[in-house]
């Protein structure tokens, strides 16, 4: 990077200017120092007596007398040039004439045209060639350059520093949704974008503007990139793909111009998809005045935001982005009108893993009696990429063992190779942990379901989540709720404690898994007392103030220390009461708890309907006996 102090949108131009200046300086040095030095190398230094001897022998063809040196050439070999220091020799010229020597230019024989060619034209051509090679290399590294190739369009000079975004021409081989196994939720959410891209006019006619951007969020290797390509494949539109890191490269100011170029290309090819992979590299939060602030990145991000705003909805360009670190993204990126749609692409559950294994098994020769279910169960917590890798490793193993197709054992063996290799990176739960998490999550759900006022459970899963939670119980309130009654809030607290209760009840020991539940339960209980005035003892007195509503800031107590102590005691009491209530509920439904937990342990995901079906089913001992 060049330490340029100026910053501005035309930084790229300045950059070019600096490069041009450097080239000119190099050429000047070449002309003034290097070329004369090379010329001098052909001249032999001789002493004056040799010179005199050569005069006497009439061997000198041409002589040139300067103030410092006498240059002369040899008659027998005119290509030889000699030089000797000028002496105070008054008669020299006469003697030279007598010896039949010419006077003329011995050195510096090159004509102006020649020196111009060697001193300027050739080096310039040379630099230009380097420049071309470099830019071609850069383009290649960006993995692009069909279409807007180096020698097409505005010529090589013009295309240097273009976005290098790949343009996928719709083809029969392109990826379709069926190539993305599992991920039904994500596919469903993304379906609307496909419909829109197929016929943007239909939407424009009715005046609806489609979302401009969607953000695919999920752990590495879950198929985010794959899904984005599938959208393009399904909609049969061009696909511009670029990785976030490619924006931050080589030259200062290049990133912003790449963004500009990418979007202008996209606009020309609408309807189309622009896909920015790993957007967190440029989309990190811009923090004010931090030491680590990166102006280049910030400029690129600003340009991206500007371009997204400048896009009108009806143009038929959809911007997809993928990241596995949504938490570090700049909030401005997630604002409505930008990446306001978030599409979670989570690790696959059992069904998903089986499907993914099957998709990839199609690419290898595989024995008919392979039990994909068993393999998927063993590879709990593996991502799509890992599963693809498992199949490939199995094929490699089959070759090593001299077999013509893959068998069950190959797959089983490769799970260990792949998962062990990845263990540090992704988390795979042990069986015991899985069981504990299953009971914990069912504990939440059961307590929620048994309390009449709690919202029904929609989905429970024990697949480790991006957030780091080991499992979760998704509860969706029926319709939007702005008002919550005291009972509802208390039930909610009971639900939060339900996870820990189940652990206590079943394992008689507790784990760290409830930390977040405890925090939420405590916060809710505190809010009930200090903000909502729901405690008989304190009544309708606001005991706390909220520091910053927009930033979701914390509340701070605004009361006397004695009152604060009292509040703390009440919080403890409220949570304790609800904990006891949850314990009671679970104790009363112990058989259902076991049944549901076993189901969840085996299936890893359970929907609300499945849950309710099991819950409402007659107990087994009544049915069977
Ligand atoms: P991400 O972008 O989320 O890190 P990728 O889309 O690059 O993951 O996935 C890497 C590879 O893993 C894909 O090329 C594909 O072979 C495999 N893969 C991941 N998820 C799936 C899936 N749901 N179905 C089929 N293959 C998958
Ligand atoms: Mg990716
Ligand atoms: Zn919990």
XYZ file of C-alpha atoms and ligand atoms in Angstrom:
654
model
C 0.000 0.000 0.000
C 1.159 3.433 -0.732
C 1.139 5.835 2.151
C -1.114 8.347 0.532
C -2.537 10.863 2.898
C -5.295 12.184 0.744
C -8.477 10.235 0.735
C -11.311 10.637 -1.600
C -13.401 8.988 -4.203
C -10.765 9.623 -6.866
C -8.110 7.850 -4.907
C -7.844 5.294 -7.677
C -6.824 8.029 -10.111
C -4.177 9.307 -7.724
C -2.891 5.815 -7.445
C -2.485 5.570 -11.204
C -0.727 8.912 -11.169
C 1.794 7.688 -8.625
C 2.506 4.604 -10.683
C 3.033 6.707 -13.812
C 5.433 8.967 -11.920
C 7.418 5.983 -10.734
C 7.676 4.617 -14.250
C 8.932 7.956 -15.557
C 11.526 8.264 -12.806
C 12.812 4.787 -13.550
C 13.116 5.606 -17.246
C 14.922 8.873 -16.547
C 17.429 7.062 -14.360
C 17.852 4.554 -17.131
C 18.636 7.294 -19.628
C 20.947 9.288 -17.453
C 22.854 6.602 -15.595
C 22.396 3.092 -16.891
C 22.655 3.581 -20.655
C 25.768 5.827 -20.513
C 27.347 3.323 -18.155
C 26.693 0.519 -20.589
C 28.070 2.627 -23.432
C 31.197 3.311 -21.435
C 31.793 -0.356 -20.879
C 32.718 -0.779 -24.555
C 35.539 1.757 -24.249
C 38.931 0.579 -23.184
C 41.058 2.864 -21.103
C 44.625 3.077 -22.360
C 47.535 5.212 -21.214
C 48.907 8.145 -23.145
C 52.052 6.393 -24.344
C 49.979 3.673 -26.007
C 48.032 6.445 -27.649
C 51.242 8.080 -28.919
C 52.540 4.749 -30.147
C 49.326 4.161 -32.074
C 49.668 7.608 -33.689
C 53.180 6.765 -34.801
C 52.006 3.504 -36.271
C 49.146 5.343 -38.020
C 46.616 3.019 -36.449
C 44.070 5.612 -35.377
C 40.954 5.880 -37.506
C 38.952 8.586 -35.782
C 39.679 10.751 -32.771
C 37.544 12.996 -30.637
C 39.215 15.376 -28.242
C 37.190 16.465 -25.262
C 38.319 18.527 -22.311
C 38.824 15.458 -20.086
C 39.342 12.557 -22.428
C 40.474 11.755 -25.909
C 38.324 9.067 -27.511
C 39.657 7.230 -30.497
C 39.111 4.144 -32.613
C 41.359 1.600 -34.168
C 41.865 1.295 -37.960
C 42.326 -2.478 -37.931
C 39.253 -2.992 -35.781
C 36.905 0.031 -36.004
C 34.516 -1.416 -33.419
C 37.125 -0.938 -30.692
C 36.987 2.346 -28.872
C 39.696 3.655 -26.629
C 39.941 6.423 -24.166
C 42.901 8.199 -22.661
C 43.162 11.185 -20.373
C 43.741 14.485 -22.137
C 47.358 15.649 -21.870
C 48.849 19.074 -22.347
C 50.135 18.260 -25.786
C 50.204 21.310 -28.095
C 51.305 19.504 -31.185
C 48.873 16.654 -30.879
C 46.356 17.763 -33.504
C 49.030 18.191 -36.158
C 50.537 14.851 -35.478
C 47.143 13.174 -35.574
C 46.414 14.839 -38.933
C 49.758 13.675 -40.199
C 48.944 10.132 -39.215
C 45.875 10.270 -41.441
C 43.263 10.273 -38.750
C 39.765 11.734 -39.021
C 38.235 13.959 -36.429
C 34.648 13.162 -35.496
C 32.364 11.711 -32.925
C 33.708 8.464 -31.575
C 31.411 7.890 -28.656
C 27.751 8.773 -28.476
C 27.338 7.509 -31.959
C 23.691 6.614 -31.426
C 21.295 8.786 -33.299
C 18.503 10.608 -31.570
C 15.979 8.134 -32.905
C 17.991 5.208 -31.652
C 18.479 6.620 -28.201
C 14.851 7.587 -28.031
C 13.872 4.073 -28.947
C 16.172 2.359 -26.477
C 15.824 4.923 -23.729
C 12.078 5.518 -23.856
C 10.017 3.375 -26.178
C 11.474 0.044 -25.185
C 11.288 0.573 -21.418
C 7.750 1.877 -21.757
C 6.737 -1.204 -23.707
C 8.439 -3.283 -21.086
C 6.522 -1.638 -18.245
C 3.305 -1.956 -20.149
C 3.906 -5.666 -20.598
C 4.507 -6.095 -16.887
C 1.368 -4.128 -16.210
C -0.642 -6.404 -18.460
C 0.739 -9.556 -16.924
C 0.026 -8.222 -13.478
C -3.507 -7.252 -14.296
C -4.154 -10.592 -15.948
C -2.830 -12.281 -12.853
C -5.094 -10.195 -10.662
C -8.071 -11.002 -12.831
C -7.282 -14.669 -12.690
C -7.002 -14.590 -8.955
C -10.406 -13.010 -8.806
C -11.470 -15.946 -10.843
C -13.151 -14.163 -13.645
C -12.763 -12.346 -16.827
C -15.031 -14.097 -19.274
C -17.211 -11.490 -20.894
C -15.322 -8.412 -19.735
C -12.060 -10.015 -20.739
C -8.729 -8.363 -20.775
C -8.724 -7.543 -24.426
C -12.398 -6.972 -24.855
C -14.597 -3.980 -24.207
C -12.693 -0.889 -23.153
C -9.325 -2.470 -23.841
C -6.880 -3.896 -21.357
C -6.173 -0.597 -19.652
C -9.817 0.009 -18.981
C -10.615 -3.380 -17.604
C -7.807 -3.350 -15.117
C -9.333 -3.051 -11.690
C -12.766 -4.057 -12.786
C -14.705 -6.157 -10.380
C -13.725 -9.438 -11.947
C -17.089 -10.790 -10.853
C -17.916 -14.015 -12.534
C -20.806 -14.047 -14.882
C -22.523 -17.385 -15.007
C -24.314 -17.925 -18.224
C -27.501 -19.853 -17.606
C -26.800 -23.397 -18.621
C -28.313 -26.836 -18.297
C -25.651 -27.889 -15.830
C -26.367 -25.135 -13.355
C -27.204 -25.992 -9.778
C -30.847 -26.444 -8.846
C -32.668 -26.618 -5.554
C -32.642 -30.401 -5.691
C -28.858 -30.287 -5.373
C -29.274 -28.634 -2.021
C -30.485 -31.337 0.303
C -32.301 -30.543 3.513
C -32.474 -26.850 4.367
C -36.192 -26.849 3.595
C -36.747 -23.717 5.638
C -34.092 -21.765 3.805
C -35.324 -22.983 0.444
C -38.847 -21.970 1.261
C -37.781 -18.496 2.318
C -35.741 -18.042 -0.819
C -38.451 -19.358 -3.124
C -40.101 -15.973 -3.395
C -36.920 -14.469 -4.772
C -36.882 -17.089 -7.496
C -40.481 -16.359 -8.435
C -39.661 -12.695 -8.582
C -36.592 -13.154 -10.737
C -38.476 -15.320 -13.191
C -40.993 -12.607 -13.846
C -40.085 -9.235 -12.353
C -42.626 -7.522 -14.542
C -45.527 -9.248 -12.822
C -44.430 -7.698 -9.557
C -43.716 -4.327 -11.078
C -47.179 -4.213 -12.671
C -48.925 -4.532 -9.375
C -46.552 -2.051 -7.795
C -44.888 -4.467 -5.425
C -41.195 -4.078 -4.879
C -39.313 -7.199 -4.054
C -36.760 -7.312 -1.291
C -33.456 -6.043 -2.599
C -31.285 -8.278 -0.588
C -31.239 -11.372 1.506
C -28.594 -12.486 3.895
C -27.805 -16.181 4.173
C -26.645 -16.811 7.695
C -25.251 -20.043 9.004
C -22.190 -21.990 10.082
C -19.475 -22.750 7.523
C -20.154 -25.563 5.103
C -23.918 -25.621 5.421
C -24.466 -24.791 1.776
C -24.933 -21.034 1.730
C -22.884 -20.578 -1.403
C -24.575 -23.595 -2.911
C -28.004 -22.184 -2.154
C -27.199 -18.840 -3.741
C -26.074 -20.613 -6.899
C -29.228 -22.705 -6.823
C -31.364 -19.562 -6.795
C -29.639 -18.403 -9.954
C -30.007 -21.843 -11.475
C -33.690 -22.069 -10.674
C -34.472 -18.601 -11.890
C -32.224 -19.033 -14.922
C -30.694 -15.630 -14.558
C -27.055 -14.522 -14.678
C -25.176 -14.872 -11.460
C -22.460 -12.457 -10.376
C -20.456 -13.831 -7.559
C -17.685 -12.157 -5.650
C -16.144 -12.837 -2.269
C -15.962 -10.044 0.247
C -12.224 -10.454 0.519
C -11.800 -9.683 -3.164
C -12.919 -6.147 -2.524
C -10.118 -5.550 -0.122
C -7.147 -6.157 -2.290
C -4.073 -4.811 -3.975
C -4.581 -1.128 -4.259
C -6.172 1.452 -2.037
C -9.417 2.734 -3.465
C -9.871 -0.293 -5.664
C -12.562 -1.805 -3.467
C -15.007 1.045 -3.889
C -14.515 1.135 -7.628
C -15.003 -2.617 -7.801
C -18.322 -2.281 -6.011
C -19.376 0.420 -8.460
C -18.357 -1.698 -11.394
C -20.036 -4.814 -10.083
C -23.326 -3.032 -9.691
C -23.199 -1.331 -13.058
C -22.545 -4.705 -14.657
C -25.437 -6.189 -12.751
C -27.780 -3.432 -13.804
C -26.977 -4.082 -17.441
C -27.761 -7.774 -17.033
C -30.968 -7.509 -15.021
C -32.764 -9.641 -14.009
C -29.807 -11.179 -12.264
C -28.309 -12.063 -8.937
C -25.367 -10.428 -7.271
C -23.847 -12.682 -4.667
C -21.370 -11.402 -2.130
C -19.849 -14.315 -0.277
C -18.317 -13.861 3.167
C -19.664 -10.359 3.397
C -18.339 -9.936 6.936
C -14.885 -9.158 5.503
C -16.146 -5.811 4.245
C -19.319 -5.484 6.267
C -17.794 -5.343 9.726
C -19.114 -2.718 12.078
C -17.544 0.627 11.413
C -16.361 1.800 14.750
C -15.675 5.430 15.316
C -12.161 6.428 16.226
C -10.851 2.953 16.827
C -7.156 2.376 16.310
C -7.813 -0.507 14.011
C -10.084 1.379 11.677
C -9.504 0.392 8.107
C -10.316 3.204 5.748
C -10.134 1.067 2.673
C -12.677 -1.369 4.026
C -14.886 1.394 5.286
C -14.866 3.111 1.928
C -15.835 -0.123 0.242
C -18.668 -0.666 2.685
C -19.929 2.868 2.207
C -19.901 2.387 -1.532
C -21.832 -0.855 -1.148
C -24.453 0.858 0.987
C -24.751 3.673 -1.511
C -25.148 1.284 -4.416
C -27.797 -0.707 -2.614
C -29.743 2.439 -1.872
C -29.412 3.649 -5.424
C -31.032 0.515 -6.713
C -34.683 0.775 -7.435
C -36.797 -2.178 -6.449
C -38.256 -2.883 -9.874
C -34.942 -3.366 -11.639
C -34.814 -7.095 -11.145
C -31.470 -7.249 -9.413
C -31.340 -9.229 -6.214
C -28.403 -9.020 -3.914
C -27.613 -12.085 -1.902
C -24.911 -12.219 0.685
C -23.603 -14.973 2.894
C -21.878 -14.868 6.220
C -21.214 -17.071 9.177
C -20.719 -14.123 11.478
C -23.875 -12.022 11.354
C -23.072 -10.571 14.757
C -20.139 -8.540 13.451
C -22.046 -6.985 10.550
C -22.605 -3.293 10.448
C -26.191 -2.538 11.486
C -26.519 -0.267 8.453
C -26.298 -3.333 6.240
C -29.258 -4.950 7.943
C -31.513 -1.934 7.665
C -34.764 -2.246 5.743
C -34.115 -1.842 2.043
C -30.754 -3.509 2.313
C -30.200 -7.019 3.624
C -33.435 -6.944 5.507
C -34.215 -10.600 4.896
C -32.319 -13.051 6.918
C -32.313 -16.636 5.775
C -30.934 -19.013 8.363
C -29.011 -21.927 6.913
C -28.490 -24.165 9.893
C -26.616 -27.402 10.377
C -28.688 -30.287 8.979
C -30.724 -32.511 11.280
C -30.937 -36.251 10.881
C -33.283 -36.143 7.894
C -31.192 -33.424 6.302
C -27.989 -35.368 6.806
C -29.485 -38.450 5.211
C -30.608 -36.405 2.205
C -27.233 -34.727 1.830
C -25.444 -38.071 2.021
C -27.753 -39.391 -0.677
C -27.141 -36.400 -2.941
C -23.405 -36.859 -2.724
C -23.573 -40.645 -2.874
C -25.006 -40.265 -6.368
C -21.635 -39.013 -7.518
C -19.797 -42.194 -6.493
C -20.339 -45.861 -7.090
C -21.890 -47.157 -3.945
C -23.178 -50.498 -2.713
C -26.967 -50.872 -2.599
C -27.219 -51.937 1.006
C -25.644 -48.877 2.594
C -27.653 -47.680 5.582
C -27.552 -43.918 5.259
C -29.601 -43.516 8.430
C -26.919 -45.172 10.541
C -24.205 -43.028 9.009
C -26.171 -39.836 9.471
C -26.838 -40.716 13.109
C -23.149 -41.273 13.762
C -22.224 -38.026 12.055
C -24.391 -35.910 14.342
C -23.480 -32.240 14.102
C -21.669 -32.582 10.785
C -22.229 -29.884 8.191
C -23.148 -30.446 4.556
C -19.570 -29.841 3.487
C -18.341 -32.376 6.012
C -20.855 -34.937 4.802
C -19.778 -34.347 1.207
C -16.239 -34.852 2.401
C -17.176 -38.064 4.211
C -18.554 -39.541 0.998
C -15.421 -38.547 -0.874
C -13.126 -39.943 1.803
C -15.097 -43.170 1.674
C -14.576 -43.378 -2.078
C -10.846 -42.803 -1.595
C -10.761 -45.534 1.015
C -12.578 -47.914 -1.310
C -9.930 -47.305 -3.957
C -7.158 -47.862 -1.425
C -8.730 -51.157 -0.432
C -8.967 -52.150 -4.071
C -12.743 -52.173 -4.242
C -14.834 -51.021 -7.174
C -17.534 -49.376 -5.081
C -18.085 -47.826 -1.669
C -19.453 -49.909 1.184
C -20.921 -49.043 4.575
C -17.643 -49.595 6.365
C -15.847 -47.056 4.158
C -18.371 -44.415 5.136
C -18.208 -45.266 8.827
C -14.426 -45.099 8.807
C -14.388 -41.779 6.991
C -16.697 -40.171 9.531
C -13.915 -40.480 12.029
C -11.320 -39.175 9.609
C -13.434 -36.168 8.690
C -15.020 -35.380 12.036
C -11.836 -35.890 14.006
C -10.138 -33.583 11.556
C -12.757 -30.980 12.127
C -13.424 -31.522 15.778
C -11.667 -28.391 16.868
C -13.685 -26.273 14.525
C -17.194 -27.589 14.722
C -18.824 -28.982 17.755
C -20.087 -32.478 17.802
C -22.060 -33.482 20.843
C -21.303 -36.689 22.644
C -24.216 -39.057 23.165
C -24.474 -38.173 26.825
C -24.473 -34.446 26.042
C -27.113 -34.968 23.395
C -29.308 -36.735 25.893
C -28.933 -33.982 28.469
C -29.711 -31.330 25.876
C -32.743 -33.315 24.704
C -34.165 -33.470 28.229
C -33.362 -29.818 28.801
C -35.167 -28.655 25.693
C -38.156 -30.926 26.278
C -38.271 -29.539 29.798
C -38.777 -26.043 28.381
C -41.342 -27.203 25.887
C -43.328 -29.338 28.276
C -43.590 -26.606 30.872
C -44.640 -24.180 28.149
C -47.257 -26.505 26.731
C -48.775 -27.466 30.061
C -49.364 -23.901 31.138
C -52.540 -22.853 29.484
C -51.411 -19.374 28.636
C -48.098 -20.229 27.064
C -47.723 -20.073 23.334
C -47.505 -23.440 21.598
C -44.123 -24.839 20.779
C -43.254 -24.634 17.108
C -40.010 -26.495 16.831
C -37.406 -27.995 19.089
C -33.978 -29.027 17.985
C -30.787 -30.267 19.538
C -28.634 -29.401 16.545
C -25.951 -27.011 17.766
C -26.806 -23.537 16.589
C -24.726 -20.755 15.132
C -25.331 -18.786 18.279
C -23.502 -21.391 20.318
C -26.679 -22.664 21.970
C -26.709 -26.431 22.119
C -30.349 -26.679 21.363
C -33.343 -24.525 21.314
C -37.044 -24.389 21.693
C -38.682 -22.068 19.279
C -41.802 -20.612 20.702
C -43.938 -18.490 18.517
C -46.624 -16.352 20.006
C -49.925 -16.543 18.277
C -50.115 -13.239 16.490
C -48.176 -10.227 17.625
C -48.385 -9.543 21.271
C -47.953 -6.082 22.598
C -49.561 -6.675 25.923
C -48.636 -9.455 28.208
C -50.464 -10.300 31.352
C -48.801 -10.976 34.626
C -49.698 -14.647 34.366
C -48.135 -14.905 30.935
C -44.945 -13.359 32.175
C -44.818 -15.677 35.156
C -45.422 -18.651 32.893
C -42.605 -17.476 30.713
C -40.284 -17.450 33.666
C -41.439 -20.961 34.536
C -40.682 -22.025 30.969
C -37.180 -20.589 31.206
C -36.527 -22.615 34.330
C -38.060 -25.748 32.782
C -34.811 -26.797 31.088
C -32.831 -26.872 34.279
C -35.726 -28.561 36.105
C -35.718 -31.450 33.667
C -31.997 -31.925 34.179
C -32.448 -31.956 37.951
C -35.322 -34.347 37.742
C -33.774 -36.867 35.377
C -30.054 -36.708 36.021
C -30.086 -35.353 39.575
C -27.259 -33.109 38.489
C -27.174 -29.823 36.707
C -25.088 -28.432 33.844
C -23.896 -25.096 32.532
C -26.438 -25.262 29.715
C -28.960 -23.137 31.555
C -26.891 -19.951 31.838
C -28.859 -18.100 29.218
C -32.200 -19.289 30.621
C -31.246 -18.048 34.062
C -30.258 -14.693 32.698
C -33.499 -14.286 30.814
C -35.657 -15.455 33.692
C -33.916 -13.053 36.036
C -34.229 -10.133 33.660
C -37.914 -10.810 33.152
C -38.578 -11.106 36.855
C -36.719 -7.879 37.522
C -38.570 -6.062 34.776
C -41.900 -7.243 36.207
C -41.078 -5.679 39.527
C -39.192 -2.533 38.559
C -40.799 -1.600 35.236
C -44.235 -3.142 34.941
C -45.336 -2.626 38.523
C -46.520 -6.194 38.859
C -45.484 -6.925 42.388
C -47.988 -6.394 45.202
C -45.325 -5.189 47.547
C -44.013 -2.357 45.395
C -47.060 -1.610 43.277
C -47.001 0.838 40.448
C -43.720 2.538 41.109
C -41.088 2.775 38.435
C -37.942 1.655 40.131
C -35.654 1.748 37.155
C -34.886 3.855 34.118
C -33.891 2.626 30.739
C -30.663 4.136 29.520
C -31.025 3.988 25.756
C -34.143 2.643 24.180
C -32.746 2.476 20.642
C -29.632 0.602 21.519
C -31.527 -1.814 23.719
C -29.574 -0.449 26.617
C -29.724 -1.869 30.074
C -31.925 -0.572 32.784
C -30.479 0.907 35.864
C -32.099 0.940 39.242
C -33.369 4.276 40.444
C -34.132 3.667 44.071
C -32.625 3.628 47.518
C -30.106 0.895 48.360
C -32.510 -0.684 50.843
C -35.198 -0.881 48.182
C -32.664 -2.389 45.790
C -31.989 -5.121 48.297
C -35.690 -5.720 48.643
C -36.048 -5.891 44.844
C -33.283 -8.480 44.661
C -34.999 -10.583 47.298
C -38.282 -10.384 45.433
C -36.615 -11.395 42.146
C -35.186 -14.448 43.861
C -38.576 -15.268 45.316
C -40.413 -14.923 41.991
C -37.932 -17.084 40.075
C -37.892 -19.661 42.876
C -41.692 -19.887 42.840
C -41.773 -20.433 39.097
C -38.983 -22.971 39.320
C -41.041 -24.936 41.810
C -44.060 -24.699 39.588
C -42.078 -25.980 36.579
C -40.705 -28.811 38.717
C -44.230 -29.748 39.686
C -45.396 -29.783 36.067
C -42.527 -32.006 34.974
C -42.997 -34.337 37.884
C -46.662 -34.759 36.992
C -45.759 -35.553 33.373
C -42.653 -37.571 33.903
C -43.555 -40.330 31.471
C -44.240 -37.796 28.715
C -40.953 -36.117 29.509
C -39.089 -39.370 28.945
C -41.039 -40.222 25.852
C -40.563 -36.831 24.245
C -36.910 -36.584 25.195
C -36.259 -40.006 23.714
C -37.998 -38.949 20.510
C -36.004 -35.743 20.294
C -32.768 -37.566 21.041
C -33.397 -39.899 18.149
C -34.744 -37.414 15.630
C -32.831 -34.323 16.723
C -35.662 -32.091 15.594
C -39.282 -32.224 16.534
C -42.010 -30.017 15.166
C -44.814 -28.533 17.185
C -47.349 -30.953 15.720
C -45.240 -34.002 16.478
C -44.732 -32.707 19.971
C -48.427 -32.162 20.587
C -49.278 -35.529 19.043
C -47.015 -37.337 21.464
C -48.199 -35.207 24.340
C -51.865 -35.869 23.680
C -51.430 -39.532 22.850
C -52.763 -42.019 25.394
C -49.991 -43.287 27.627
C -48.444 -46.414 26.172
C -49.252 -48.709 29.072
C -52.936 -47.902 28.582
C -52.818 -48.647 24.882
C -50.766 -51.791 24.958
C -51.924 -53.554 28.083
P -20.944 -22.415 2.879
O -20.951 -21.420 1.772
O -22.183 -22.397 3.714
O -19.728 -22.370 3.732
P -20.872 -24.219 0.686
O -22.109 -23.826 0.002
O -19.617 -23.688 0.119
O -20.945 -23.868 2.219
O -20.834 -25.787 0.772
C -19.679 -26.512 0.523
C -20.006 -27.847 -0.090
O -20.673 -28.684 0.845
C -20.945 -27.728 -1.251
O -20.260 -27.516 -2.433
C -21.657 -29.065 -1.242
O -20.899 -30.039 -1.929
C -21.671 -29.430 0.217
N -22.962 -29.092 0.837
C -23.156 -28.244 1.851
N -24.457 -28.178 2.198
C -25.114 -28.996 1.360
C -26.494 -29.352 1.211
N -27.446 -28.841 1.989
N -26.803 -30.235 0.233
C -25.846 -30.765 -0.554
N -24.544 -30.461 -0.465
C -24.156 -29.595 0.487
Mg -19.399 -20.221 1.269
Zn -32.574 -23.790 28.091
